[in-house]
CSV table of C-alpha atoms in Angstrom, one decimal:
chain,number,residue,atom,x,y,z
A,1,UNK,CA,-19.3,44.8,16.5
A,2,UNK,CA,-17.9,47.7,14.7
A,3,UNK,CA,-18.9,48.3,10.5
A,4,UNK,CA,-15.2,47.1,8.9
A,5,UNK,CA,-16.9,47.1,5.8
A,6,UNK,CA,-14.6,48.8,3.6
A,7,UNK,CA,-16.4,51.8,1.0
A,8,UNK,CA,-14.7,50.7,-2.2
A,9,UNK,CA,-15.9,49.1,-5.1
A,10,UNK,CA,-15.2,48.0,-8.6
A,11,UNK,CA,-14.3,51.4,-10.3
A,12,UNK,CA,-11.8,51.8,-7.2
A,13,UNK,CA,-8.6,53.5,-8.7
A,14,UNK,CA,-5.7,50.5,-7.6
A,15,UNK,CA,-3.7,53.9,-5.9
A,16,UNK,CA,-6.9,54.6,-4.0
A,17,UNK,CA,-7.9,50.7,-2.9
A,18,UNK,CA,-4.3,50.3,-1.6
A,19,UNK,CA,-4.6,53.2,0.8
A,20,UNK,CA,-8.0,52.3,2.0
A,21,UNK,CA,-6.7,48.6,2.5
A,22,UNK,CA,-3.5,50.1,4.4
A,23,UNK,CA,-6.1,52.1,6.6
A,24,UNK,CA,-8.2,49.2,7.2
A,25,UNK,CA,-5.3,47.3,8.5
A,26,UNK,CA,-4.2,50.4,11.2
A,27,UNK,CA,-7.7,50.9,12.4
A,28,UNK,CA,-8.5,46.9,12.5
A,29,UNK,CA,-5.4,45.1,13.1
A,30,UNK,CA,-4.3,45.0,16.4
A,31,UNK,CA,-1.1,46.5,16.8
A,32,UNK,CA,0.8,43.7,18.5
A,33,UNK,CA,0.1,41.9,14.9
A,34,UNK,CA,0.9,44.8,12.9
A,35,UNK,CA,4.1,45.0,14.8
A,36,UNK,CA,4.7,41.5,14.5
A,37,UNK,CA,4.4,41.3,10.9
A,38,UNK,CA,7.8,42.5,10.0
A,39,UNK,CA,9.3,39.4,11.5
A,40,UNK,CA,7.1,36.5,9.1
A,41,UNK,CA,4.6,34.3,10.7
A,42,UNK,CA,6.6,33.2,13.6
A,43,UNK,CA,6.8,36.6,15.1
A,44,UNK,CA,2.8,36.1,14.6
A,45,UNK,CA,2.0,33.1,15.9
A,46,UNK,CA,4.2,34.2,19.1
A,47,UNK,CA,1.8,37.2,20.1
A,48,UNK,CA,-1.6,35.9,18.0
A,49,UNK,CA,-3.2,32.9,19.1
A,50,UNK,CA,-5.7,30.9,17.5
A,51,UNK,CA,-8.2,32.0,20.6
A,52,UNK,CA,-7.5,35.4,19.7
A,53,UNK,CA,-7.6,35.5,16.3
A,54,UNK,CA,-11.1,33.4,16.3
A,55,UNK,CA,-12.4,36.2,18.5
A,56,UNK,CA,-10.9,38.5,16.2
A,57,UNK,CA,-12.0,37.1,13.1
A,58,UNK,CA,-15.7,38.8,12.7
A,59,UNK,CA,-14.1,42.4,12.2
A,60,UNK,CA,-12.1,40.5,9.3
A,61,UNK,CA,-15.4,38.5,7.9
A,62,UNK,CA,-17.3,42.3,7.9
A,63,UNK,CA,-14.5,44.1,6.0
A,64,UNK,CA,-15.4,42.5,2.5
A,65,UNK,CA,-11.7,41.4,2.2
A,66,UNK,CA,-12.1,37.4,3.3
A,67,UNK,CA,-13.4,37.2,-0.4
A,68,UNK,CA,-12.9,40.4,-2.1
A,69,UNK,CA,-14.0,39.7,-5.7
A,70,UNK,CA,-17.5,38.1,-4.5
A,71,UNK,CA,-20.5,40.7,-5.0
A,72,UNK,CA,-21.2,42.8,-2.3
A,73,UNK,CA,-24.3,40.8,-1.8
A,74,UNK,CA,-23.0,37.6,-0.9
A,75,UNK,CA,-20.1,39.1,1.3
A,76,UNK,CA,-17.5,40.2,-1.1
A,77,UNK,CA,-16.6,44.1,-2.2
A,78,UNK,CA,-17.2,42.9,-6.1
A,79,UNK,CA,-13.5,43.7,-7.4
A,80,UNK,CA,-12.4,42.8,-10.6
A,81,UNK,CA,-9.2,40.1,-10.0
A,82,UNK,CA,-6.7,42.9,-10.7
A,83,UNK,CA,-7.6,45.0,-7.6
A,84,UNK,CA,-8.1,41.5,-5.6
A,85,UNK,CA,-4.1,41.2,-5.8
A,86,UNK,CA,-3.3,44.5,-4.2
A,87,UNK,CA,-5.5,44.1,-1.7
A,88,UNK,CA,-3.9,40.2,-1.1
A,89,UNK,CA,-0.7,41.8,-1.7
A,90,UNK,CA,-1.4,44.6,1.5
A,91,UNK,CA,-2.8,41.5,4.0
A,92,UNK,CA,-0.4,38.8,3.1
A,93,UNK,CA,2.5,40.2,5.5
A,94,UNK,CA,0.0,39.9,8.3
A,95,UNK,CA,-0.9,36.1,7.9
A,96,UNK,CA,-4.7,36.6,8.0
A,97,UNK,CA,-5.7,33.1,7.1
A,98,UNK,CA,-9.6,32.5,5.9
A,99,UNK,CA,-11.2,30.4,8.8
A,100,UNK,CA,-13.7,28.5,6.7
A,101,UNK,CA,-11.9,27.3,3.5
A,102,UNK,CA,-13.7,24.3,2.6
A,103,UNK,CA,-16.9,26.8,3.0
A,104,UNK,CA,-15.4,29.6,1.1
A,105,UNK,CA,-13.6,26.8,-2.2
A,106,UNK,CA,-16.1,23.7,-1.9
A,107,UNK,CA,-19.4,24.8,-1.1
A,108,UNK,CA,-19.2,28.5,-2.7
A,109,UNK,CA,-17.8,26.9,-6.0
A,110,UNK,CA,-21.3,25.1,-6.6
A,111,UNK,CA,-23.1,27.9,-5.3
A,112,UNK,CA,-22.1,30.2,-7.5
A,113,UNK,CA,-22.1,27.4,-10.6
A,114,UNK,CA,-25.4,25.9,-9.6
A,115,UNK,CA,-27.0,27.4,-6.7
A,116,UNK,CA,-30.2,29.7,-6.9
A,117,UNK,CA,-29.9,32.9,-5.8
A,118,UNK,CA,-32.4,32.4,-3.2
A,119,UNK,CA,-29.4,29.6,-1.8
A,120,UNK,CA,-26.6,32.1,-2.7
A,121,UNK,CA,-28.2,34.4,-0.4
A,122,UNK,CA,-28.7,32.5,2.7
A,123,UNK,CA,-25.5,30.4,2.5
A,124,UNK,CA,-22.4,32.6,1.2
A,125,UNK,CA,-22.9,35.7,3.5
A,126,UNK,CA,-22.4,33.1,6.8
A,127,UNK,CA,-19.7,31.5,5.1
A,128,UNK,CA,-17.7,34.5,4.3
A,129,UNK,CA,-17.6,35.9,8.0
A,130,UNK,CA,-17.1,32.4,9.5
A,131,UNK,CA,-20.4,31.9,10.8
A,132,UNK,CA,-21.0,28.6,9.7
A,133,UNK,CA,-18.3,26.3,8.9
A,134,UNK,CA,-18.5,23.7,6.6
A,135,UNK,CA,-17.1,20.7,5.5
A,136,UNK,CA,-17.5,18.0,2.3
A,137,UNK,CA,-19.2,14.5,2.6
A,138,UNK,CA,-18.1,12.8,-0.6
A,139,UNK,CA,-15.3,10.1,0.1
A,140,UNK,CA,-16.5,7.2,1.5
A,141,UNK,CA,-14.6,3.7,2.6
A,142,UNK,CA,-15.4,2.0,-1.1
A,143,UNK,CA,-15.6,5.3,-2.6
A,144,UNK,CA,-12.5,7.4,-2.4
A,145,UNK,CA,-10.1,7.8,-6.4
A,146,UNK,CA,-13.3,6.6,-8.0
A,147,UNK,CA,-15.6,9.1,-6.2
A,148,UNK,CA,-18.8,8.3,-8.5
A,149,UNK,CA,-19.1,4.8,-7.2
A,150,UNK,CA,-20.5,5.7,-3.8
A,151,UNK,CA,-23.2,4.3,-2.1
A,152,UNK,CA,-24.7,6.9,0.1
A,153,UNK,CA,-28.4,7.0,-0.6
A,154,UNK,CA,-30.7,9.9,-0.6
A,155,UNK,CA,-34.4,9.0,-0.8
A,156,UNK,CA,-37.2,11.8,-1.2
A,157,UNK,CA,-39.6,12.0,1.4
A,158,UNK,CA,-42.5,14.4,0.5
A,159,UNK,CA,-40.7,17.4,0.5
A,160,UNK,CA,-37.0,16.4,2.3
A,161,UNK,CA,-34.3,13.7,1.6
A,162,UNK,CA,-33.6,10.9,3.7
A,163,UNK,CA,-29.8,10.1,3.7
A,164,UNK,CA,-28.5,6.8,5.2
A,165,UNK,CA,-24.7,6.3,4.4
A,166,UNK,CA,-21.3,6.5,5.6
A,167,UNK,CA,-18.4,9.5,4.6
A,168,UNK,CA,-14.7,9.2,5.5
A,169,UNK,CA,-11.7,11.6,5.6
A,170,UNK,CA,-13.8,14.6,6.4
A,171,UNK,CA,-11.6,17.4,7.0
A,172,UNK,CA,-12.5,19.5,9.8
A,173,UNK,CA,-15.8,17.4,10.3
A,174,UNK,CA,-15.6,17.7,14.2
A,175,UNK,CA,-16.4,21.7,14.1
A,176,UNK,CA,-18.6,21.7,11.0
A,177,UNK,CA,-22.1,23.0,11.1
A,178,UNK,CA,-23.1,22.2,7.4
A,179,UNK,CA,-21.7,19.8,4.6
A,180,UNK,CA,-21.7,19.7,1.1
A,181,UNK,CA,-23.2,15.9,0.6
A,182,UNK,CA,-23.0,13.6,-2.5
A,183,UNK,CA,-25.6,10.8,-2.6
A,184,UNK,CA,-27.2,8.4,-4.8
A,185,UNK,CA,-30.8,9.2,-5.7
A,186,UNK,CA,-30.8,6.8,-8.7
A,187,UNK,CA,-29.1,3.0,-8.3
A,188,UNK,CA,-30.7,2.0,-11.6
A,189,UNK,CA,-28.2,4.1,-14.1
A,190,UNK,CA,-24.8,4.5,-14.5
A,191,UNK,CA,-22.9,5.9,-11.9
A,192,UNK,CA,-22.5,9.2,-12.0
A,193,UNK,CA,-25.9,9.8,-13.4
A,194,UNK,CA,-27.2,9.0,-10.4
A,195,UNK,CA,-25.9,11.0,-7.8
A,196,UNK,CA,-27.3,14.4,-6.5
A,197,UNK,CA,-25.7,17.1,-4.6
A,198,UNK,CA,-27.1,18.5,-1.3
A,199,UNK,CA,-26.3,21.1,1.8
A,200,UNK,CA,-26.8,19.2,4.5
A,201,UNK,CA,-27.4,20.7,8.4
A,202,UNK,CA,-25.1,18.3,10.6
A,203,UNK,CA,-26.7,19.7,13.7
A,204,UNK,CA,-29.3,17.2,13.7
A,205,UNK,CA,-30.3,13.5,14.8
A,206,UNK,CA,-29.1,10.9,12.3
A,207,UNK,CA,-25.5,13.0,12.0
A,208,UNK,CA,-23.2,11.0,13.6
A,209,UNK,CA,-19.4,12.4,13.4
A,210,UNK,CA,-16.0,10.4,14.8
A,211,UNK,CA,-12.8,11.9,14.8
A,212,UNK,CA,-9.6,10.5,13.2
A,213,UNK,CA,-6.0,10.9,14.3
A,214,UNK,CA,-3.3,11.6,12.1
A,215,UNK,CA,0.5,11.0,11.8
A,216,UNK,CA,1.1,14.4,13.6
A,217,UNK,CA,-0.7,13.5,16.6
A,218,UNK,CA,-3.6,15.9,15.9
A,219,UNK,CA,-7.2,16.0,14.5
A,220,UNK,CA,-8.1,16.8,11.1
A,221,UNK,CA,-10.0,14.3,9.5
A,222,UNK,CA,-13.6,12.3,10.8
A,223,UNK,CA,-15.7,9.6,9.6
A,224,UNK,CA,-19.6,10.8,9.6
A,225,UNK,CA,-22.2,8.5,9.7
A,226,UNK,CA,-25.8,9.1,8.2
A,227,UNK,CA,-28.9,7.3,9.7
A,228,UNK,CA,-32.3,8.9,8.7
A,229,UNK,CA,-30.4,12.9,8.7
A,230,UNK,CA,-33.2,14.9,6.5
A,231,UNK,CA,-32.2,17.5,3.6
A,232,UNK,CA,-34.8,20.0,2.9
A,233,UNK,CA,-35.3,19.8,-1.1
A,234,UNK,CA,-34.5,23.8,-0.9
A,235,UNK,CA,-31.0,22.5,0.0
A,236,UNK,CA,-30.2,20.8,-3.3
A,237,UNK,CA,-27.9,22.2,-5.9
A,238,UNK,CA,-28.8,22.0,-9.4
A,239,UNK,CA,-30.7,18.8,-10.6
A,240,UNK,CA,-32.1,15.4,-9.5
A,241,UNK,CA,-29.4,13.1,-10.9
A,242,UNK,CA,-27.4,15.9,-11.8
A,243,UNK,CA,-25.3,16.3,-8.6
A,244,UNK,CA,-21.5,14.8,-10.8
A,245,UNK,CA,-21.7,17.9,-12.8
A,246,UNK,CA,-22.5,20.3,-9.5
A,247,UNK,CA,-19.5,18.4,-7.6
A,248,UNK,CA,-17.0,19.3,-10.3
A,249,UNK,CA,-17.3,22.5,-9.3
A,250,UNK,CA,-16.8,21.4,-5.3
A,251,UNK,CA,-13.8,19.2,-6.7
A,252,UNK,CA,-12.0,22.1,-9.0
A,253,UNK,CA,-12.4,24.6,-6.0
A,254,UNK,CA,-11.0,21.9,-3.9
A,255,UNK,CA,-8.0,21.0,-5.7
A,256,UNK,CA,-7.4,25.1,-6.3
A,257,UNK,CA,-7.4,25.7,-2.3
A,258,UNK,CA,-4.4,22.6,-1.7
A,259,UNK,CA,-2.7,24.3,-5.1
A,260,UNK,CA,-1.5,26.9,-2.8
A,261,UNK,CA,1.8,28.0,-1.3
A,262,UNK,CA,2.2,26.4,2.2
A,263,UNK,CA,-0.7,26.2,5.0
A,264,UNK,CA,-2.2,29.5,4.5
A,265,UNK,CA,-2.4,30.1,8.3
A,266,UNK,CA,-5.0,27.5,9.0
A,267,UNK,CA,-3.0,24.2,8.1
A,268,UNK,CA,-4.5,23.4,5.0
A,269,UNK,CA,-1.8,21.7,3.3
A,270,UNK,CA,1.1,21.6,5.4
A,271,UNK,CA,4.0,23.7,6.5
A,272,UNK,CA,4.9,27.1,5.0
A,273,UNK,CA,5.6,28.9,1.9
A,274,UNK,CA,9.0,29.1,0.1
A,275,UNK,CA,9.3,32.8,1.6
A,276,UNK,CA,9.4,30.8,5.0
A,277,UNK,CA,11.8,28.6,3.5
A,278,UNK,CA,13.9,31.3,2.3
A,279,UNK,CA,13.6,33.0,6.3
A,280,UNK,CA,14.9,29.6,7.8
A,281,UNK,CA,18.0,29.1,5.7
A,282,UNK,CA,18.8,32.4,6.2
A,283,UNK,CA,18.6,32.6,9.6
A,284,UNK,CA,20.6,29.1,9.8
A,285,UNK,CA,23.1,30.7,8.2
A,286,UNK,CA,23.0,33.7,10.8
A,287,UNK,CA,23.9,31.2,13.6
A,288,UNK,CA,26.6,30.3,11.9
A,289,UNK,CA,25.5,26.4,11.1
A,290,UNK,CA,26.5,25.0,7.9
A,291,UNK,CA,23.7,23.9,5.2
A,292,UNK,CA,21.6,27.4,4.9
A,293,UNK,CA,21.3,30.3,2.8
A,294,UNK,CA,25.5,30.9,2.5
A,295,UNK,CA,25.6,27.5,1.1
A,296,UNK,CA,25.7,27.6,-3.2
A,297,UNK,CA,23.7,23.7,-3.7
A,298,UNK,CA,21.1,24.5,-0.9
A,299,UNK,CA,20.3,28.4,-2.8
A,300,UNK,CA,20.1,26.6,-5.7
A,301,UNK,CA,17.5,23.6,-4.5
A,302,UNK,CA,15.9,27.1,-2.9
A,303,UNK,CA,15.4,28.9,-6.0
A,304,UNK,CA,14.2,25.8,-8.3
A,305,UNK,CA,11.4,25.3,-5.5
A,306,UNK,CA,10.9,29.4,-5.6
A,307,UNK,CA,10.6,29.5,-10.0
A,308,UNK,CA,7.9,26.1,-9.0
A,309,UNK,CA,6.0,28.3,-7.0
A,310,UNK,CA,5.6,31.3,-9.0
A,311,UNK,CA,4.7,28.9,-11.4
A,312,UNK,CA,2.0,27.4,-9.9
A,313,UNK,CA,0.6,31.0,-8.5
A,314,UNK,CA,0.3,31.9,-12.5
A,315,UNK,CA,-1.8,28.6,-12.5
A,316,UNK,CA,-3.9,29.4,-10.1
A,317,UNK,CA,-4.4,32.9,-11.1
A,318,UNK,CA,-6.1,31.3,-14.2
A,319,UNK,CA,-8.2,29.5,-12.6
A,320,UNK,CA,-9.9,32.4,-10.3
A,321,UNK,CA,-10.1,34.5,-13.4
A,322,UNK,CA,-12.5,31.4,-15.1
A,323,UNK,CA,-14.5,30.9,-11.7
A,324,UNK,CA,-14.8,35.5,-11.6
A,325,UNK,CA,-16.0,35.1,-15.6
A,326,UNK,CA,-18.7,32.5,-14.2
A,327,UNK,CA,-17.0,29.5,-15.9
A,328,UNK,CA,-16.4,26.3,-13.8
A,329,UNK,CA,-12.4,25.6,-14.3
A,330,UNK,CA,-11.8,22.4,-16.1
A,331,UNK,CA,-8.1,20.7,-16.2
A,332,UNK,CA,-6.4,23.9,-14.8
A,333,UNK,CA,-7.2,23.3,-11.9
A,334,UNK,CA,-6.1,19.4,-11.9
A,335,UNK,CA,-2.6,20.9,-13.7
A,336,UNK,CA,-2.1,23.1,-10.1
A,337,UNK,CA,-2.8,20.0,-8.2
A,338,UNK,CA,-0.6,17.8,-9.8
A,339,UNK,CA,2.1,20.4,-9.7
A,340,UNK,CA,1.2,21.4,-6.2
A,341,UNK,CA,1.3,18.1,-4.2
A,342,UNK,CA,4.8,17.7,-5.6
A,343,UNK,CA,6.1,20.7,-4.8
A,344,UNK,CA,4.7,21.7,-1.4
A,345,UNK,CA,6.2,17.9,-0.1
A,346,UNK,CA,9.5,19.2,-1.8
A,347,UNK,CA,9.7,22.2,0.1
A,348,UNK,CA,8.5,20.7,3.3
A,349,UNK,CA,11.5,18.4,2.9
A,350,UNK,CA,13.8,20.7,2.3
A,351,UNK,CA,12.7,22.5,5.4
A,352,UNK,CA,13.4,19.7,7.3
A,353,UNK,CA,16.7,18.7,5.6
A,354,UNK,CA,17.7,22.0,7.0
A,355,UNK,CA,17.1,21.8,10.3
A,356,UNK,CA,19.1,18.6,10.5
A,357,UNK,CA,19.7,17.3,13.4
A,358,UNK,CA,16.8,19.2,15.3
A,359,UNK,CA,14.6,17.3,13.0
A,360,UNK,CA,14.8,14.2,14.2
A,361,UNK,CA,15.4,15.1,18.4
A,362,UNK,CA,13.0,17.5,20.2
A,363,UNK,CA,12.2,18.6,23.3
A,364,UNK,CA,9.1,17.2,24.9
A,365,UNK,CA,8.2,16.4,28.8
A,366,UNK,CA,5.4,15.2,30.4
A,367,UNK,CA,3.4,18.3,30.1
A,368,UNK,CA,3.5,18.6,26.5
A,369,UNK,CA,1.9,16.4,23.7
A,370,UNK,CA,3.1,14.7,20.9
A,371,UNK,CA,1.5,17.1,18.6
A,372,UNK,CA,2.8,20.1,20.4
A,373,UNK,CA,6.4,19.1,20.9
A,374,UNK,CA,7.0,18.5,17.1
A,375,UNK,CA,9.0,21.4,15.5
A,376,UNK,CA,7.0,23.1,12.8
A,377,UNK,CA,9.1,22.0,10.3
A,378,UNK,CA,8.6,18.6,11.0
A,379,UNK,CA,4.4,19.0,11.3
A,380,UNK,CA,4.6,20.7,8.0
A,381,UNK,CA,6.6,17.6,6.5
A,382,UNK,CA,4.3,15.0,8.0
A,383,UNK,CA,0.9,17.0,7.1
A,384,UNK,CA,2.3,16.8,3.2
A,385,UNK,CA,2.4,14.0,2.9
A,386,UNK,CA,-1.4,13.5,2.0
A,387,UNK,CA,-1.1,16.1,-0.3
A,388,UNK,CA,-1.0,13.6,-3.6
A,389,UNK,CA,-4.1,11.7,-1.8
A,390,UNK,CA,-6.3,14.6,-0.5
A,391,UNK,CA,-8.6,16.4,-3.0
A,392,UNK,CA,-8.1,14.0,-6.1
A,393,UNK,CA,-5.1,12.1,-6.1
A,394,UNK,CA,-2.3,12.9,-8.3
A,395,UNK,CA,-2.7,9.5,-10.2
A,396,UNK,CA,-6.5,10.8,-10.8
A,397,UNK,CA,-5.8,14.2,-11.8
A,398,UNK,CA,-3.0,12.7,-14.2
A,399,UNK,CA,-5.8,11.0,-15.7
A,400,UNK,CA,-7.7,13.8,-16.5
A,401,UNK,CA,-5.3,15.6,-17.9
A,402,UNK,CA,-4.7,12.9,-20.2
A,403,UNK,CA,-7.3,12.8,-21.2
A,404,UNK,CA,-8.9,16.0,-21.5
A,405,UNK,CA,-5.7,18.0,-22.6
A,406,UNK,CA,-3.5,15.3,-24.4
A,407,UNK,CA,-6.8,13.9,-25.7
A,408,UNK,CA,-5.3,10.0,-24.9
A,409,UNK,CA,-8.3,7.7,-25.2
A,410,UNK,CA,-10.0,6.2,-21.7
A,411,UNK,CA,-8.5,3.1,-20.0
A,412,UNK,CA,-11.3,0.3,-20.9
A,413,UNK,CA,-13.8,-0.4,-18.3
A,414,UNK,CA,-16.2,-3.5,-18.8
A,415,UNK,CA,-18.9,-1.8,-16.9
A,416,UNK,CA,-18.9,1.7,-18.5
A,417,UNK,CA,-22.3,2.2,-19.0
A,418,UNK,CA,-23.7,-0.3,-16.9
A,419,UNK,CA,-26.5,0.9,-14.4
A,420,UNK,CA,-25.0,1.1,-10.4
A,421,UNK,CA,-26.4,-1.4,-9.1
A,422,UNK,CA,-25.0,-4.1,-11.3
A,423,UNK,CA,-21.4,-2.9,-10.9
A,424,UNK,CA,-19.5,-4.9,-8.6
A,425,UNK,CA,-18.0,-3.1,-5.5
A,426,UNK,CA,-15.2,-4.0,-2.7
């Protein structure tokens, strides 16, 4: 495996950084992507598949660049937020999507909030260079908008934690090795003071994990079930009891990761960017169909989605300049996923609005599945629509930012307070 670690730092001059980026990318990057790049993702995804960017990927996860403002300790090159968008700026034409997201938002946000550095150590370098993928145990089938009410138990066991439970809508479960896990230590307080947050090995007996279909024919989300799976006490973050105030930091890191602009390259969210959506009305108009880029109501509808998402990259912005000062993001991060499940659902619409009829008849045989046949257009419209549910649902997230920013009081609750187990549960 070749050393694609590149030799800059924080003190890098931005004029220097961009040219060792650029030569990164020529010695690095095949040149069938590099190639590719100038015609968008498509051109990509024509000559790159996911078999060869996997196998790829290492030589990426080495370079520093999967997470350039970590320290160089944990993976990163430890540049200041500034340099981190020229370097993004030089990758983004070439579509190198992070492999292990949930790993690199969920489980590094607590790390770096809560985690010793002895956990810091051993977990982030693996998750940077894909080595260990992880996913999130928290929802659960009684236990999804109101998160703290869950009833996964974790019972300690000399010097580990027995876990007996059941977790549902785990994203990318099915190729996970480790979890961030969410369980009640304490039944006999209220609800959120109860709970503790672990890492949890899911390469074990006791881990049982069952896939999940979805609307676009494919697999994203599992159920996991827990009978008698063991966590070390070395794998718990933060406190006994303490594990609500460890998952905000999971929770804000998730709802930053779907506040983005499209799938990323590795299907977060669904569909592509407003750049992609820009490239598709433009080249409808090239074939010289009506309802693209030539048309004055669909530029407009184009640029009011365009001004959204500039918007919500300033949001964002805010929020990984907090999480680089070593603050945990508070309602910023609920503001981007408010604005963000909107939005990405409005542009995947309009993406399919454009195709027209194409949307709605596609060519499929015997040969090829459901999931494959569908247009990309059509994937991306379907996969958004779980973006007001997944991570915190809008209604949730409105909530908060109620009553956190607008300061409006709490709806009443005749069990606030009341210890877990008396609280009555569906």
């Amino acid at each position: 495996m070749p050393d694609s670690r590149l030799a800059v730092g924080a003190e890098t001059p931005g004029d220097e950084l961009v040219a060792a980026v650029q030569a990164w990318i020529a010695e690095y990057v095949p040149a069938a992507w590099r190639e590719a790049a100038a015609g968008g993702s498509r051109a990509i995804r024509a000559v790159r598949s996911r078999a060869d960017y996997e196998a790829w990927y290492p030589v990426f996860g080495r370079s520093g660049l999967v997470a350039p403002t970590w320290p160089i300790e944990y993976g990163g090159l430890d540049l200041p937020p500034a340099s981190a968008r020229l370097v993004e700026a030089e990758l983004r034409p070439y579509n190198l999507g992070r492999l292990n997201p949930l790993g690199i938002h969920n489980a590094a946000s607590a790390l770096f909030a809560h985690g010793t550095e002895e956990q810091r150590l051993r977990f982030l370098p693996p998750i940077v260079r894909a080595e260990e993928i992880w996913c999130q145990l928290f929802s659960e089938p009684g236990a999804g908008s109101d998160l703290a009410s869950l009833s996964t138990r974790a019972i300690l066991d000399s010097e580990e934690w027995v876990v007996n439970g059941q977790k549902v809508w785990t994203t990318w479960g099915f190729a996970a090795d480790f979890a961030v896990l969410l369980a009640r230590t304490d039944p006999d307080v209220p609800k959120r003071g109860g709970l503790t947050y672990f890492l949890i090995d899911l390469h074990q007996p006791g881990v049982d994990i069952r896939p999940l279909r979805h609307i676009t024919g494919e697999v994203d989300f599992c159920e996991v079930f827990l009978d008698g799976a063991r966590v070390p006490d070395t794998q718990r973050v933060g406190g006994v009891n303490d594990g609500w105030r460890v998952a905000g930091a999971t929770l804000s890191g998730e709802r930053q990761m779907v506040s983005g602009s499209g799938s990323g390259g590795v299907d977060r969210i669904g569909g592509g960017g407003i750049a992609g959506l820009i490239a598709l009305a433009r080249r409808i108009s090239d074939s010289g169909r009506p309802g693209g880029w030539d048309d004055p109501v669909v530029r407009q509808e184009l640029m009011t989605l365009y001004s959204e998402d500039a918007i919500r990259g300033w949001t964002n912005l805010r929020v990984r300049a907090l999480l680089r000062a070593g603050r945990v993001p508070g309602a910023e991060s609920s503001v981007g996923k408010v604005a963000s499940g909107s939005l990405n659902q409005r542009t995947q619409m309009l993406a399919t609005d454009l195709l027209g009829a194409y949307a709605t008849a596609w060519a499929a045989d015997g040969e090829t599945s459901y999931a494959d046949a569908l247009p990309y257009e059509v994937k991306g419209m379907l996969r958004s629509r779980a973006n007001t549910i997944e991570g915190g649902t809008t209604e949730v997230n409105k909530n908060i930012l109620a009553e956190r920013v607008l300061g409006l009081p709490r709806e009443p609750d005749p069990w606030h307070g009341k210890p877990w187990r008396e609280v009555p549960r569906s």
